[in-house]
Amino acid sequence: WKKVYGENHPNVATAMNNLGAAWDDLGDPHKAIAYYEQALKIDRNVYGEAHPAVARELNNLGEAWRVLGEPK
């Protein structure tokens, strides 16, 4: 994705979010968090704070941290 679209494209953020969700489903919230954070960084750069994509990633991060018992 990064080769096709570049580092800061919404499609890359979506791919990172989906990879995070896959790691969540596989029971590895630490890896999920790493992907969610990448997606969040891209979407904040592209859209700013007030966008549904940013809210999605913040929600996913919160849930992953909750599973770990480490609210952030």
PDB file of N, CA and C in Angstrom, residues 2-58:
ATOM      1  N   LYS A   2       1.880   1.243   0.804  1.00  0.00           N
ATOM      2  CA  LYS A   2       2.712   2.444   0.907  1.00  0.00           C
ATOM      3  C   LYS A   2       3.425   2.738  -0.404  1.00  0.00           C
ATOM      4  N   LYS A   3       3.841   1.688  -1.134  1.00  0.00           N
ATOM      5  CA  LYS A   3       4.511   1.906  -2.416  1.00  0.00           C
ATOM      6  C   LYS A   3       3.564   2.511  -3.440  1.00  0.00           C
ATOM      7  N   VAL A   4       2.325   2.090  -3.418  1.00  0.00           N
ATOM      8  CA  VAL A   4       1.349   2.562  -4.397  1.00  0.00           C
ATOM      9  C   VAL A   4       0.862   3.966  -4.071  1.00  0.00           C
ATOM     10  N   TYR A   5       0.493   4.204  -2.814  1.00  0.00           N
ATOM     11  CA  TYR A   5      -0.160   5.450  -2.432  1.00  0.00           C
ATOM     12  C   TYR A   5       0.742   6.460  -1.740  1.00  0.00           C
ATOM     13  N   GLY A   6       1.885   6.042  -1.244  1.00  0.00           N
ATOM     14  CA  GLY A   6       2.733   6.921  -0.453  1.00  0.00           C
ATOM     15  C   GLY A   6       2.455   6.729   1.028  1.00  0.00           C
ATOM     16  N   GLU A   7       3.255   7.365   1.853  1.00  0.00           N
ATOM     17  CA  GLU A   7       3.198   7.156   3.304  1.00  0.00           C
ATOM     18  C   GLU A   7       1.947   7.724   3.969  1.00  0.00           C
ATOM     19  N   ASN A   8       1.406   8.806   3.456  1.00  0.00           N
ATOM     20  CA  ASN A   8       0.329   9.519   4.150  1.00  0.00           C
ATOM     21  C   ASN A   8      -0.952   9.567   3.331  1.00  0.00           C
ATOM     22  N   HIS A   9      -1.432   8.429   2.926  1.00  0.00           N
ATOM     23  CA  HIS A   9      -2.668   8.353   2.148  1.00  0.00           C
ATOM     24  C   HIS A   9      -3.744   7.663   2.981  1.00  0.00           C
ATOM     25  N   PRO A  10      -4.989   8.111   2.874  1.00  0.00           N
ATOM     26  CA  PRO A  10      -6.059   7.474   3.646  1.00  0.00           C
ATOM     27  C   PRO A  10      -6.189   5.967   3.405  1.00  0.00           C
ATOM     28  N   ASN A  11      -5.889   5.504   2.203  1.00  0.00           N
ATOM     29  CA  ASN A  11      -5.958   4.059   1.943  1.00  0.00           C
ATOM     30  C   ASN A  11      -4.910   3.294   2.743  1.00  0.00           C
ATOM     31  N   VAL A  12      -3.768   3.912   2.958  1.00  0.00           N
ATOM     32  CA  VAL A  12      -2.737   3.284   3.791  1.00  0.00           C
ATOM     33  C   VAL A  12      -3.229   3.223   5.235  1.00  0.00           C
ATOM     34  N   ALA A  13      -3.865   4.298   5.693  1.00  0.00           N
ATOM     35  CA  ALA A  13      -4.414   4.301   7.054  1.00  0.00           C
ATOM     36  C   ALA A  13      -5.465   3.210   7.216  1.00  0.00           C
ATOM     37  N   THR A  14      -6.317   3.047   6.221  1.00  0.00           N
ATOM     38  CA  THR A  14      -7.334   1.994   6.281  1.00  0.00           C
ATOM     39  C   THR A  14      -6.688   0.623   6.337  1.00  0.00           C
ATOM     40  N   ALA A  15      -5.649   0.416   5.540  1.00  0.00           N
ATOM     41  CA  ALA A  15      -4.945  -0.868   5.563  1.00  0.00           C
ATOM     42  C   ALA A  15      -4.310  -1.118   6.929  1.00  0.00           C
ATOM     43  N   MET A  16      -3.694  -0.089   7.514  1.00  0.00           N
ATOM     44  CA  MET A  16      -3.086  -0.238   8.839  1.00  0.00           C
ATOM     45  C   MET A  16      -4.148  -0.546   9.892  1.00  0.00           C
ATOM     46  N   ASN A  17      -5.285   0.129   9.800  1.00  0.00           N
ATOM     47  CA  ASN A  17      -6.374  -0.134  10.733  1.00  0.00           C
ATOM     48  C   ASN A  17      -6.864  -1.575  10.590  1.00  0.00           C
ATOM     49  N   ASN A  18      -7.005  -2.038   9.364  1.00  0.00           N
ATOM     50  CA  ASN A  18      -7.464  -3.410   9.136  1.00  0.00           C
ATOM     51  C   ASN A  18      -6.460  -4.436   9.647  1.00  0.00           C
ATOM     52  N   LEU A  19      -5.179  -4.157   9.481  1.00  0.00           N
ATOM     53  CA  LEU A  19      -4.160  -5.057  10.034  1.00  0.00           C
ATOM     54  C   LEU A  19      -4.228  -5.065  11.556  1.00  0.00           C
ATOM     55  N   GLY A  20      -4.456  -3.905  12.141  1.00  0.00           N
ATOM     56  CA  GLY A  20      -4.633  -3.847  13.591  1.00  0.00           C
ATOM     57  C   GLY A  20      -5.813  -4.688  14.040  1.00  0.00           C
ATOM     58  N   ALA A  21      -6.916  -4.591  13.313  1.00  0.00           N
ATOM     59  CA  ALA A  21      -8.102  -5.382  13.651  1.00  0.00           C
ATOM     60  C   ALA A  21      -7.814  -6.875  13.526  1.00  0.00           C
ATOM     61  N   ALA A  22      -7.043  -7.250  12.521  1.00  0.00           N
ATOM     62  CA  ALA A  22      -6.688  -8.662  12.355  1.00  0.00           C
ATOM     63  C   ALA A  22      -5.865  -9.148  13.546  1.00  0.00           C
ATOM     64  N   TRP A  23      -4.892  -8.347  13.976  1.00  0.00           N
ATOM     65  CA  TRP A  23      -4.091  -8.739  15.142  1.00  0.00           C
ATOM     66  C   TRP A  23      -4.942  -8.783  16.402  1.00  0.00           C
ATOM     67  N   ASP A  24      -5.900  -7.867  16.513  1.00  0.00           N
ATOM     68  CA  ASP A  24      -6.835  -7.928  17.638  1.00  0.00           C
ATOM     69  C   ASP A  24      -7.583  -9.256  17.627  1.00  0.00           C
ATOM     70  N   ASP A  25      -8.102  -9.619  16.470  1.00  0.00           N
ATOM     71  CA  ASP A  25      -8.852 -10.874  16.349  1.00  0.00           C
ATOM     72  C   ASP A  25      -7.986 -12.096  16.639  1.00  0.00           C
ATOM     73  N   LEU A  26      -6.695 -11.980  16.338  1.00  0.00           N
ATOM     74  CA  LEU A  26      -5.768 -13.084  16.605  1.00  0.00           C
ATOM     75  C   LEU A  26      -5.280 -13.097  18.052  1.00  0.00           C
ATOM     76  N   GLY A  27      -5.713 -12.122  18.837  1.00  0.00           N
ATOM     77  CA  GLY A  27      -5.375 -12.104  20.259  1.00  0.00           C
ATOM     78  C   GLY A  27      -4.056 -11.452  20.601  1.00  0.00           C
ATOM     79  N   ASP A  28      -3.562 -10.560  19.731  1.00  0.00           N
ATOM     80  CA  ASP A  28      -2.304  -9.867  20.013  1.00  0.00           C
ATOM     81  C   ASP A  28      -2.530  -8.354  20.023  1.00  0.00           C
ATOM     82  N   PRO A  29      -3.069  -7.831  21.127  1.00  0.00           N
ATOM     83  CA  PRO A  29      -3.364  -6.402  21.164  1.00  0.00           C
ATOM     84  C   PRO A  29      -2.132  -5.506  21.053  1.00  0.00           C
ATOM     85  N   HIS A  30      -0.962  -5.992  21.449  1.00  0.00           N
ATOM     86  CA  HIS A  30       0.247  -5.171  21.316  1.00  0.00           C
ATOM     87  C   HIS A  30       0.539  -4.875  19.847  1.00  0.00           C
ATOM     88  N   LYS A  31       0.467  -5.894  18.996  1.00  0.00           N
ATOM     89  CA  LYS A  31       0.681  -5.667  17.563  1.00  0.00           C
ATOM     90  C   LYS A  31      -0.446  -4.824  16.989  1.00  0.00           C
ATOM     91  N   ALA A  32      -1.666  -5.062  17.459  1.00  0.00           N
ATOM     92  CA  ALA A  32      -2.806  -4.272  16.992  1.00  0.00           C
ATOM     93  C   ALA A  32      -2.577  -2.795  17.277  1.00  0.00           C
ATOM     94  N   ILE A  33      -2.120  -2.486  18.472  1.00  0.00           N
ATOM     95  CA  ILE A  33      -1.881  -1.095  18.864  1.00  0.00           C
ATOM     96  C   ILE A  33      -0.865  -0.440  17.936  1.00  0.00           C
ATOM     97  N   ALA A  34       0.179  -1.156  17.581  1.00  0.00           N
ATOM     98  CA  ALA A  34       1.194  -0.591  16.691  1.00  0.00           C
ATOM     99  C   ALA A  34       0.580  -0.187  15.348  1.00  0.00           C
ATOM    100  N   TYR A  35      -0.290  -1.018  14.805  1.00  0.00           N
ATOM    101  CA  TYR A  35      -0.941  -0.691  13.534  1.00  0.00           C
ATOM    102  C   TYR A  35      -1.974   0.420  13.696  1.00  0.00           C
ATOM    103  N   TYR A  36      -2.749   0.379  14.767  1.00  0.00           N
ATOM    104  CA  TYR A  36      -3.728   1.441  15.003  1.00  0.00           C
ATOM    105  C   TYR A  36      -3.042   2.794  15.150  1.00  0.00           C
ATOM    106  N   GLU A  37      -1.897   2.824  15.815  1.00  0.00           N
ATOM    107  CA  GLU A  37      -1.170   4.087  15.987  1.00  0.00           C
ATOM    108  C   GLU A  37      -0.676   4.632  14.649  1.00  0.00           C
ATOM    109  N   GLN A  38      -0.231   3.741  13.757  1.00  0.00           N
ATOM    110  CA  GLN A  38       0.181   4.185  12.423  1.00  0.00           C
ATOM    111  C   GLN A  38      -1.003   4.779  11.666  1.00  0.00           C
ATOM    112  N   ALA A  39      -2.138   4.095  11.738  1.00  0.00           N
ATOM    113  CA  ALA A  39      -3.342   4.587  11.061  1.00  0.00           C
ATOM    114  C   ALA A  39      -3.763   5.939  11.623  1.00  0.00           C
ATOM    115  N   LEU A  40      -3.725   6.071  12.929  1.00  0.00           N
ATOM    116  CA  LEU A  40      -4.116   7.319  13.576  1.00  0.00           C
ATOM    117  C   LEU A  40      -3.211   8.470  13.145  1.00  0.00           C
ATOM    118  N   LYS A  41      -1.928   8.233  13.096  1.00  0.00           N
ATOM    119  CA  LYS A  41      -0.981   9.278  12.693  1.00  0.00           C
ATOM    120  C   LYS A  41      -1.290   9.769  11.276  1.00  0.00           C
ATOM    121  N   ILE A  42      -1.529   8.843  10.369  1.00  0.00           N
ATOM    122  CA  ILE A  42      -1.830   9.220   8.986  1.00  0.00           C
ATOM    123  C   ILE A  42      -3.134  10.008   8.926  1.00  0.00           C
ATOM    124  N   ASP A  43      -4.180   9.480   9.554  1.00  0.00           N
ATOM    125  CA  ASP A  43      -5.479  10.142   9.461  1.00  0.00           C
ATOM    126  C   ASP A  43      -5.484  11.504  10.140  1.00  0.00           C
ATOM    127  N   ARG A  44      -4.749  11.665  11.221  1.00  0.00           N
ATOM    128  CA  ARG A  44      -4.640  13.002  11.830  1.00  0.00           C
ATOM    129  C   ARG A  44      -3.952  13.973  10.874  1.00  0.00           C
ATOM    130  N   ASN A  45      -2.910  13.502  10.179  1.00  0.00           N
ATOM    131  CA  ASN A  45      -2.215  14.355   9.217  1.00  0.00           C
ATOM    132  C   ASN A  45      -3.119  14.728   8.052  1.00  0.00           C
ATOM    133  N   VAL A  46      -3.927  13.784   7.596  1.00  0.00           N
ATOM    134  CA  VAL A  46      -4.777  14.013   6.434  1.00  0.00           C
ATOM    135  C   VAL A  46      -6.021  14.823   6.791  1.00  0.00           C
ATOM    136  N   TYR A  47      -6.688  14.452   7.878  1.00  0.00           N
ATOM    137  CA  TYR A  47      -8.010  14.998   8.182  1.00  0.00           C
ATOM    138  C   TYR A  47      -8.060  15.972   9.355  1.00  0.00           C
ATOM    139  N   GLY A  48      -7.075  15.955  10.235  1.00  0.00           N
ATOM    140  CA  GLY A  48      -7.177  16.701  11.478  1.00  0.00           C
ATOM    141  C   GLY A  48      -7.866  15.844  12.528  1.00  0.00           C
ATOM    142  N   GLU A  49      -8.268  16.471  13.628  1.00  0.00           N
ATOM    143  CA  GLU A  49      -8.826  15.718  14.763  1.00  0.00           C
ATOM    144  C   GLU A  49     -10.289  15.334  14.590  1.00  0.00           C
ATOM    145  N   ALA A  50     -11.069  16.175  13.937  1.00  0.00           N
ATOM    146  CA  ALA A  50     -12.523  15.985  13.904  1.00  0.00           C
ATOM    147  C   ALA A  50     -12.954  15.239  12.645  1.00  0.00           C
ATOM    148  N   HIS A  51     -12.654  13.947  12.600  1.00  0.00           N
ATOM    149  CA  HIS A  51     -13.031  13.128  11.444  1.00  0.00           C
ATOM    150  C   HIS A  51     -13.376  11.728  11.926  1.00  0.00           C
ATOM    151  N   PRO A  52     -14.350  11.082  11.287  1.00  0.00           N
ATOM    152  CA  PRO A  52     -14.733   9.728  11.710  1.00  0.00           C
ATOM    153  C   PRO A  52     -13.589   8.713  11.680  1.00  0.00           C
ATOM    154  N   ALA A  53     -12.657   8.851  10.750  1.00  0.00           N
ATOM    155  CA  ALA A  53     -11.534   7.907  10.699  1.00  0.00           C
ATOM    156  C   ALA A  53     -10.665   8.033  11.944  1.00  0.00           C
ATOM    157  N   VAL A  54     -10.459   9.258  12.401  1.00  0.00           N
ATOM    158  CA  VAL A  54      -9.678   9.483  13.623  1.00  0.00           C
ATOM    159  C   VAL A  54     -10.419   8.901  14.821  1.00  0.00           C
ATOM    160  N   ALA A  55     -11.718   9.122  14.873  1.00  0.00           N
ATOM    161  CA  ALA A  55     -12.523   8.559  15.967  1.00  0.00           C
ATOM    162  C   ALA A  55     -12.459   7.036  15.962  1.00  0.00           C
ATOM    163  N   ARG A  56     -12.506   6.435  14.780  1.00  0.00           N
ATOM    164  CA  ARG A  56     -12.424   4.971  14.664  1.00  0.00           C
ATOM    165  C   ARG A  56     -11.119   4.458  15.263  1.00  0.00           C
ATOM    166  N   GLU A  57     -10.012   5.097  14.897  1.00  0.00           N
ATOM    167  CA  GLU A  57      -8.730   4.619  15.403  1.00  0.00           C
ATOM    168  C   GLU A  57      -8.579   4.853  16.897  1.00  0.00           C
ATOM    169  N   LEU A  58      -9.070   5.973  17.389  1.00  0.00           N
ATOM    170  CA  LEU A  58      -9.024   6.204  18.835  1.00  0.00           C
ATOM    171  C   LEU A  58      -9.854   5.156  19.574  1.00  0.00           C
TER     172      LEU A  58
END
